[in-house]
Amino acid sequence: MRVLVVGGGGREHALCWKIAQSPLLTRLWCAPGNAGIAAIAECVGIGAEDIPAIIAFVRENAVDLVVAGPEAPLTLGLADHCRAAGIACFGPSAAAARLEGSKTFTKEVATAAHVPTADWARFEDPEAARAYIRAQGAPIVVKADGLAAGKGVVVATTLAEAEAAVTEIMEARIHGAAGAAVVIEECMLGEEVSVFALCAGTEAMFLGAAQDHKRAFDGDEGPNTGGMGAYSPAPAFTPAIEAEVMARIIRPSLAEMAARGTPFTGVLFAGLMLTATGPRLIEYNVRFGDPECQVLMLRLESDLLPFLRDAAAGHLPAEPPRWRDAPALVVVMANQGYPGPVVNGSAIAGLEAAAAVPGVAIFHAGTRGAPGAITAQGGRVLGVAAMAADLAAARDAAYAAIALIDWPQGQFRRDIGWRAL
């Protein structure tokens, strides 16, 4: 098969890394890719959101399957344009991708499907939003309604913090058009877990779970980020909880989407809170998580490509995926200042030595250059991942590899995996 992966982050590096191992693969491209992806796929200079250029490329190169990495091209209709051109695409239609593109839409679907989730309200007027917050009290959650690259959520512990979030999102527009409206939710208590399901219409197959670390600093302090590390499996996510999630959350949501005429195809990422009364939906994403994808790909024993191919064709494989028993953990190395403004171009050395640590795989997220001359470009830059006999050994291997990376501009959390350990 001739495959194009769309995107250029750590998730896409992990997808390319796994797809490249498939005996079904004949050629692999990535648009736009990054310095790490270039070692295993042909990177093409097309932006992930340049839909016309992507369609022209897949036609010219007889691509068999397009695999969408990030959410933005999906919300822009990448899958629709591929299918209109007769090209298979792993990912939902633009209409179905509203599950991530609009927090309001997700809450409406969850409510209609009787999916357990937080109480919520939507506001387009900032003063009304602040009045609602004062009436509800803190802690409370404020979310930008639209796409904000994983940064549009504020878990406010005080009324002042919640009201400030409304000001920043709706009036200062720190997330741009995503902040035209906000969804305000009750603050659920428990452990957060990321659950993935391979979907084709009303059919769903469990595709792994992980726990990630959203806060920027050790001890779950600081601002929310796109994710500073993850591990899998998640000890708190038991087989009984898995069965409950598939029956009460995933499949009812798919049935509601199909009833609305917007059936979902691809991977559905459910962010869940494991509360005292059972699992409850926080949000849906319409693609693999980042950095969760990195640990899932390390643990996945099955060939990934048939799963992507079959779902893109509208059906699920006959057999569920096989997983390695060994746990995996990834630590994200970010540019100094992330998730705020960063300075690009700092040199990164020592990657070869770090990658030689047993059990370690390094996934590039925001890099440029060639081996020996790698520079940082963006917020999250590297994902240093490891798989070992137990989670403590995987953690130790990842941090041993980080110690060999010479990048003074980098920052990372030193407590990834603390909940499980």
XYZ file of C-alpha atoms in Angstrom:
421
model
C 0.000 0.000 0.000
C 1.049 3.574 -0.725
C 0.297 5.699 2.333
C 0.356 9.423 3.098
C 0.327 10.508 6.755
C -0.820 14.110 7.214
C 0.809 16.134 9.996
C 4.222 16.881 11.422
C 4.208 16.239 15.173
C 5.112 13.510 17.619
C 1.851 11.661 16.994
C 2.576 11.550 13.280
C 6.140 10.344 13.898
C 4.728 7.490 16.000
C 2.166 6.628 13.305
C 4.830 6.656 10.588
C 7.139 4.572 12.787
C 4.469 1.905 13.220
C 3.143 1.988 9.643
C 6.712 1.645 8.316
C 6.896 -1.775 10.018
C 3.930 -3.146 8.029
C 4.592 -5.811 5.382
C 1.654 -4.295 3.459
C 3.497 -0.996 2.947
C 5.164 -0.200 -0.370
C 5.752 3.556 0.021
C 5.269 6.066 2.821
C 5.023 9.856 2.664
C 4.342 12.449 5.358
C 3.096 16.014 4.830
C 4.825 18.054 6.081
C 6.686 15.731 8.485
C 9.679 16.723 10.598
C 13.368 15.912 11.012
C 12.679 12.616 12.776
C 9.990 11.455 10.365
C 12.379 12.089 7.460
C 14.398 9.056 8.545
C 11.504 6.643 7.881
C 9.203 8.412 5.382
C 9.464 10.795 2.452
C 8.546 14.240 3.753
C 6.719 16.492 1.313
C 6.464 20.248 1.727
C 2.692 20.496 2.030
C 1.024 21.947 5.110
C -1.419 19.721 6.966
C -4.244 22.202 6.341
C -3.545 22.746 2.633
C -6.340 20.437 1.498
C -6.174 21.216 -2.262
C -2.426 20.528 -2.352
C -2.871 17.266 -0.426
C -5.573 16.074 -2.821
C -3.412 16.975 -5.827
C -0.483 15.066 -4.323
C -2.449 11.891 -3.593
C -3.853 11.889 -7.118
C -0.462 12.430 -8.732
C 1.193 9.732 -6.630
C -1.579 7.108 -6.654
C -1.825 7.094 -2.863
C -3.964 4.225 -1.548
C -4.622 5.563 1.947
C -4.463 8.968 3.615
C -4.027 8.887 7.399
C -5.014 12.126 9.117
C -2.931 12.903 12.195
C -4.145 16.230 13.662
C -7.709 17.469 14.013
C -7.504 20.687 11.968
C -7.429 19.104 8.481
C -10.325 16.849 9.464
C -12.475 19.782 10.561
C -11.573 21.412 7.225
C -12.932 18.412 5.312
C -9.835 16.401 4.383
C -11.703 13.094 4.573
C -14.624 14.451 2.517
C -12.311 15.685 -0.238
C -10.380 12.399 -0.278
C -13.534 10.324 -0.576
C -14.909 12.597 -3.288
C -11.694 11.912 -5.203
C -12.064 8.157 -4.689
C -9.210 7.943 -2.158
C -9.500 6.105 1.153
C -8.959 8.295 4.219
C -8.633 7.275 7.844
C -10.569 9.962 9.668
C -14.090 11.347 10.023
C -15.981 13.735 7.772
C -15.986 17.435 8.617
C -19.533 17.052 9.957
C -18.462 14.229 12.293
C -15.252 16.041 13.240
C -17.429 18.644 14.951
C -17.133 16.316 17.948
C -13.777 17.998 18.447
C -14.356 21.224 16.575
C -17.193 22.299 18.873
C -17.435 21.584 22.607
C -21.107 22.525 22.387
C -21.761 19.908 19.709
C -20.108 17.188 21.805
C -22.210 18.091 24.840
C -25.393 18.066 22.733
C -24.549 14.616 21.357
C -23.719 13.313 24.842
C -26.936 14.688 26.277
C -29.050 13.200 23.477
C -27.301 9.833 23.816
C -27.660 9.795 27.632
C -23.881 9.617 27.986
C -22.708 10.421 31.537
C -20.932 13.776 31.456
C -20.539 16.987 33.429
C -23.410 19.464 33.800
C -22.794 22.318 31.378
C -23.917 25.590 29.854
C -22.844 27.535 26.755
C -22.337 31.291 26.534
C -21.612 33.786 23.786
C -21.863 36.778 26.139
C -18.913 37.098 28.559
C -20.931 38.932 31.208
C -23.551 36.179 31.237
C -20.767 33.619 31.509
C -19.276 35.387 34.514
C -22.704 35.639 36.174
C -23.204 31.882 35.704
C -19.796 31.198 37.240
C -20.636 33.310 40.284
C -23.922 31.437 40.673
C -22.273 28.006 40.380
C -19.161 28.629 42.458
C -15.682 27.132 42.185
C -14.005 24.846 41.280
C -15.402 25.062 37.766
C -14.170 24.384 34.216
C -14.091 26.982 31.425
C -13.544 25.780 27.836
C -13.141 27.633 24.568
C -15.858 26.186 22.315
C -13.638 25.751 19.249
C -10.244 24.230 18.433
C -7.458 25.574 20.643
C -4.675 22.982 20.169
C -5.390 21.399 23.540
C -4.850 24.675 25.400
C -8.387 26.056 25.594
C -9.397 24.508 28.918
C -9.042 26.176 32.327
C -9.774 24.180 35.465
C -10.390 27.100 37.800
C -10.069 26.588 41.542
C -11.353 30.083 42.406
C -14.053 32.395 41.070
C -11.401 34.982 40.175
C -9.503 32.432 38.088
C -12.680 31.342 36.285
C -13.763 34.907 35.523
C -10.263 35.722 34.294
C -10.472 32.706 31.965
C -13.659 34.095 30.438
C -11.962 37.451 29.914
C -8.919 35.898 28.255
C -10.844 33.462 26.067
C -13.826 35.585 25.033
C -12.538 39.167 25.171
C -8.752 38.988 24.761
C -9.284 36.077 22.314
C -6.051 34.325 23.279
C -7.270 31.330 21.255
C -8.645 33.372 18.375
C -12.024 32.460 16.903
C -12.190 29.370 19.142
C -13.154 31.741 21.958
C -16.258 33.218 20.350
C -18.208 31.069 22.802
C -17.371 29.149 25.955
C -18.713 25.993 27.533
C -18.716 26.083 31.332
C -18.873 22.773 33.170
C -18.974 21.376 36.668
C -15.554 20.252 37.859
C -15.536 16.449 38.022
C -13.257 14.712 40.507
C -11.305 11.511 39.923
C -8.576 10.157 37.663
C -8.473 11.248 34.042
C -7.888 8.643 31.345
C -7.633 8.741 27.545
C -9.554 5.961 25.773
C -9.356 5.182 22.058
C -11.862 3.312 19.912
C -11.603 2.298 16.273
C -14.941 3.234 14.710
C -16.846 2.553 11.515
C -20.366 3.954 11.705
C -22.096 2.280 14.650
C -19.336 -0.324 15.082
C -16.566 0.223 17.621
C -13.485 -1.682 18.778
C -11.392 -0.797 21.833
C -8.000 0.519 20.711
C -6.142 1.116 23.950
C -6.037 3.516 26.871
C -3.434 5.754 28.451
C -3.068 8.438 31.091
C -1.389 11.715 30.226
C -0.123 14.757 32.113
C -1.724 17.994 30.944
C -0.143 20.512 33.335
C 3.175 22.072 32.398
C 5.060 21.518 35.638
C 5.797 18.818 38.213
C 3.054 18.005 40.691
C 0.378 18.864 38.109
C 1.083 22.566 38.540
C 1.021 25.349 35.965
C -1.052 25.918 32.823
C -2.694 23.225 30.720
C -0.698 22.076 27.713
C -1.193 19.704 24.813
C 0.391 17.025 27.030
C 3.760 16.710 28.781
C 3.916 12.920 28.998
C 1.852 9.747 29.064
C 1.923 6.086 29.980
C 0.027 2.939 29.027
C -1.617 0.795 30.208
C -3.422 2.860 32.833
C -3.775 0.766 36.021
C -6.961 2.618 36.990
C -8.628 1.577 33.717
C -9.744 -1.978 34.429
C -11.403 -4.432 32.001
C -14.720 -3.824 33.790
C -14.413 -0.071 33.243
C -13.460 -0.678 29.613
C -16.669 -2.665 29.062
C -18.739 0.038 30.756
C -17.140 2.804 28.667
C -17.762 1.001 25.388
C -21.388 0.228 26.347
C -22.419 3.514 28.000
C -20.253 6.129 26.278
C -18.685 5.105 22.966
C -21.433 3.049 21.302
C -24.349 5.333 22.311
C -22.400 8.316 20.957
C -21.815 6.521 17.653
C -25.503 5.605 17.424
C -26.477 9.248 18.009
C -24.001 10.438 15.363
C -25.406 7.954 12.843
C -28.972 9.017 13.692
C -27.991 12.618 12.930
C -26.742 11.587 9.477
C -23.103 12.167 10.436
C -21.705 8.674 11.088
C -18.227 8.585 12.584
C -15.322 6.754 10.951
C -11.773 6.737 12.292
C -10.422 6.784 15.821
C -12.568 8.314 18.538
C -10.588 9.612 21.512
C -12.671 9.894 24.664
C -11.224 11.940 27.493
C -12.836 10.472 30.591
C -12.960 11.152 34.306
C -13.118 8.048 36.472
C -15.381 9.408 39.211
C -16.782 7.782 42.352
C -20.018 7.135 40.423
C -18.323 5.681 37.344
C -16.660 6.942 34.147
C -17.948 10.256 32.755
C -17.116 11.944 29.461
C -14.955 15.079 29.583
C -14.574 15.588 25.837
C -14.179 13.861 22.501
C -11.291 14.211 20.064
C -11.429 12.815 16.544
C -7.841 11.575 16.189
C -5.124 9.837 18.160
C -3.889 11.723 21.194
C -0.474 13.312 21.422
C 1.516 12.079 23.393
C -0.757 9.061 24.032
C -0.244 7.789 20.474
C 3.474 7.384 21.121
C 2.995 4.897 23.967
C 0.143 3.083 22.212
C 2.254 2.507 19.105
C 5.096 1.132 21.223
C 2.749 -1.337 22.918
C 0.778 -2.352 19.805
C 1.950 -5.766 18.667
C -0.460 -6.021 15.716
C 0.207 -4.493 12.331
C -1.496 -1.075 12.476
C -2.074 -0.644 8.757
C -4.921 -3.190 8.322
C -6.842 -1.491 11.137
C -6.539 1.910 9.448
C -7.339 0.455 6.017
C -10.431 -1.433 7.155
C -11.902 1.464 9.137
C -11.343 3.796 6.185
C -13.280 1.291 4.060
C -16.194 1.440 6.500
C -15.811 -1.765 8.505
C -13.782 -3.122 11.399
C -11.190 -5.904 11.308
C -12.325 -9.384 12.318
C -9.803 -9.616 15.164
C -9.059 -7.078 17.922
C -5.533 -5.667 18.264
C -2.856 -7.575 20.154
C -0.917 -5.648 22.809
C 2.454 -6.231 24.377
C 2.276 -6.808 28.120
C 5.170 -4.423 28.782
C 4.136 -0.871 29.737
C 5.368 2.205 27.893
C 5.987 5.771 29.033
C 6.857 8.970 27.172
C 8.293 12.236 28.488
C 7.766 15.344 26.364
C 10.658 17.779 26.039
C 9.301 21.233 25.244
C 10.819 24.539 24.245
C 11.472 26.913 27.150
C 8.332 28.998 27.750
C 5.817 26.447 26.429
C 2.786 26.614 26.428
C 3.457 30.344 26.052
C 5.695 32.029 23.451
C 8.915 30.207 22.586
C 12.121 31.023 20.725
C 12.876 28.669 17.830
C 16.189 27.555 16.410
C 18.106 26.247 19.443
C 20.425 23.305 18.715
C 19.715 19.796 20.018
C 22.571 17.296 20.357
C 22.998 13.840 21.832
C 19.947 12.260 20.200
C 21.884 9.296 18.837
C 23.258 8.419 22.269
C 19.824 8.837 23.850
C 18.178 6.572 21.275
C 20.756 3.865 22.054
C 19.448 3.425 25.613
C 17.760 -0.024 25.706
C 14.011 0.150 25.216
C 14.025 3.818 24.155
C 12.431 5.365 21.061
C 12.621 9.097 20.369
C 9.712 10.685 18.532
C 10.266 14.122 17.024
C 7.476 16.672 17.378
C 8.916 20.090 16.516
C 12.305 19.663 14.851
C 14.125 20.754 11.722
C 17.419 19.869 10.129
C 19.354 16.660 9.504
C 21.047 14.162 11.840
C 23.796 15.962 13.723
C 22.244 19.367 13.050
C 18.766 19.207 14.621
C 17.105 22.416 15.841
C 13.932 23.067 17.829
C 10.892 24.449 16.043
C 7.702 24.938 18.043
C 6.382 24.230 21.527
C 6.610 20.492 22.113
C 9.788 19.308 20.431
C 10.659 15.722 21.413
C 8.934 12.717 22.969
C 11.411 10.456 24.724
C 9.618 7.125 25.079
C 10.568 3.805 26.610
C 9.072 0.348 27.059
C 10.265 -2.022 29.772
C 9.218 -4.900 32.014
C 7.449 -2.537 34.404
C 6.496 1.121 34.471
C 9.255 2.147 36.876
C 11.867 0.651 34.548
C 10.290 2.399 31.547
C 10.368 5.705 33.440
C 14.009 5.203 34.424
C 15.009 4.394 30.837
C 13.245 7.490 29.466
C 14.917 9.809 31.962
C 18.298 8.130 31.417
C 17.924 8.939 27.717
C 16.940 12.542 28.479
C 20.115 12.932 30.546
C 22.105 12.232 27.357
C 20.317 14.917 25.305
C 22.191 18.213 25.161
C 19.509 20.873 24.830
C 19.753 23.658 27.430
C 16.656 25.330 25.972
C 14.499 22.281 26.725
C 12.111 21.832 29.622
C 10.339 18.691 30.823
C 8.479 17.253 33.772
C 10.402 14.958 36.094
C 7.385 13.110 37.503
C 5.734 11.438 34.505
C 3.907 8.315 35.630
C 3.567 9.409 39.251
C -0.081 8.427 39.580
C 0.602 4.819 38.659
C 3.918 4.602 40.499
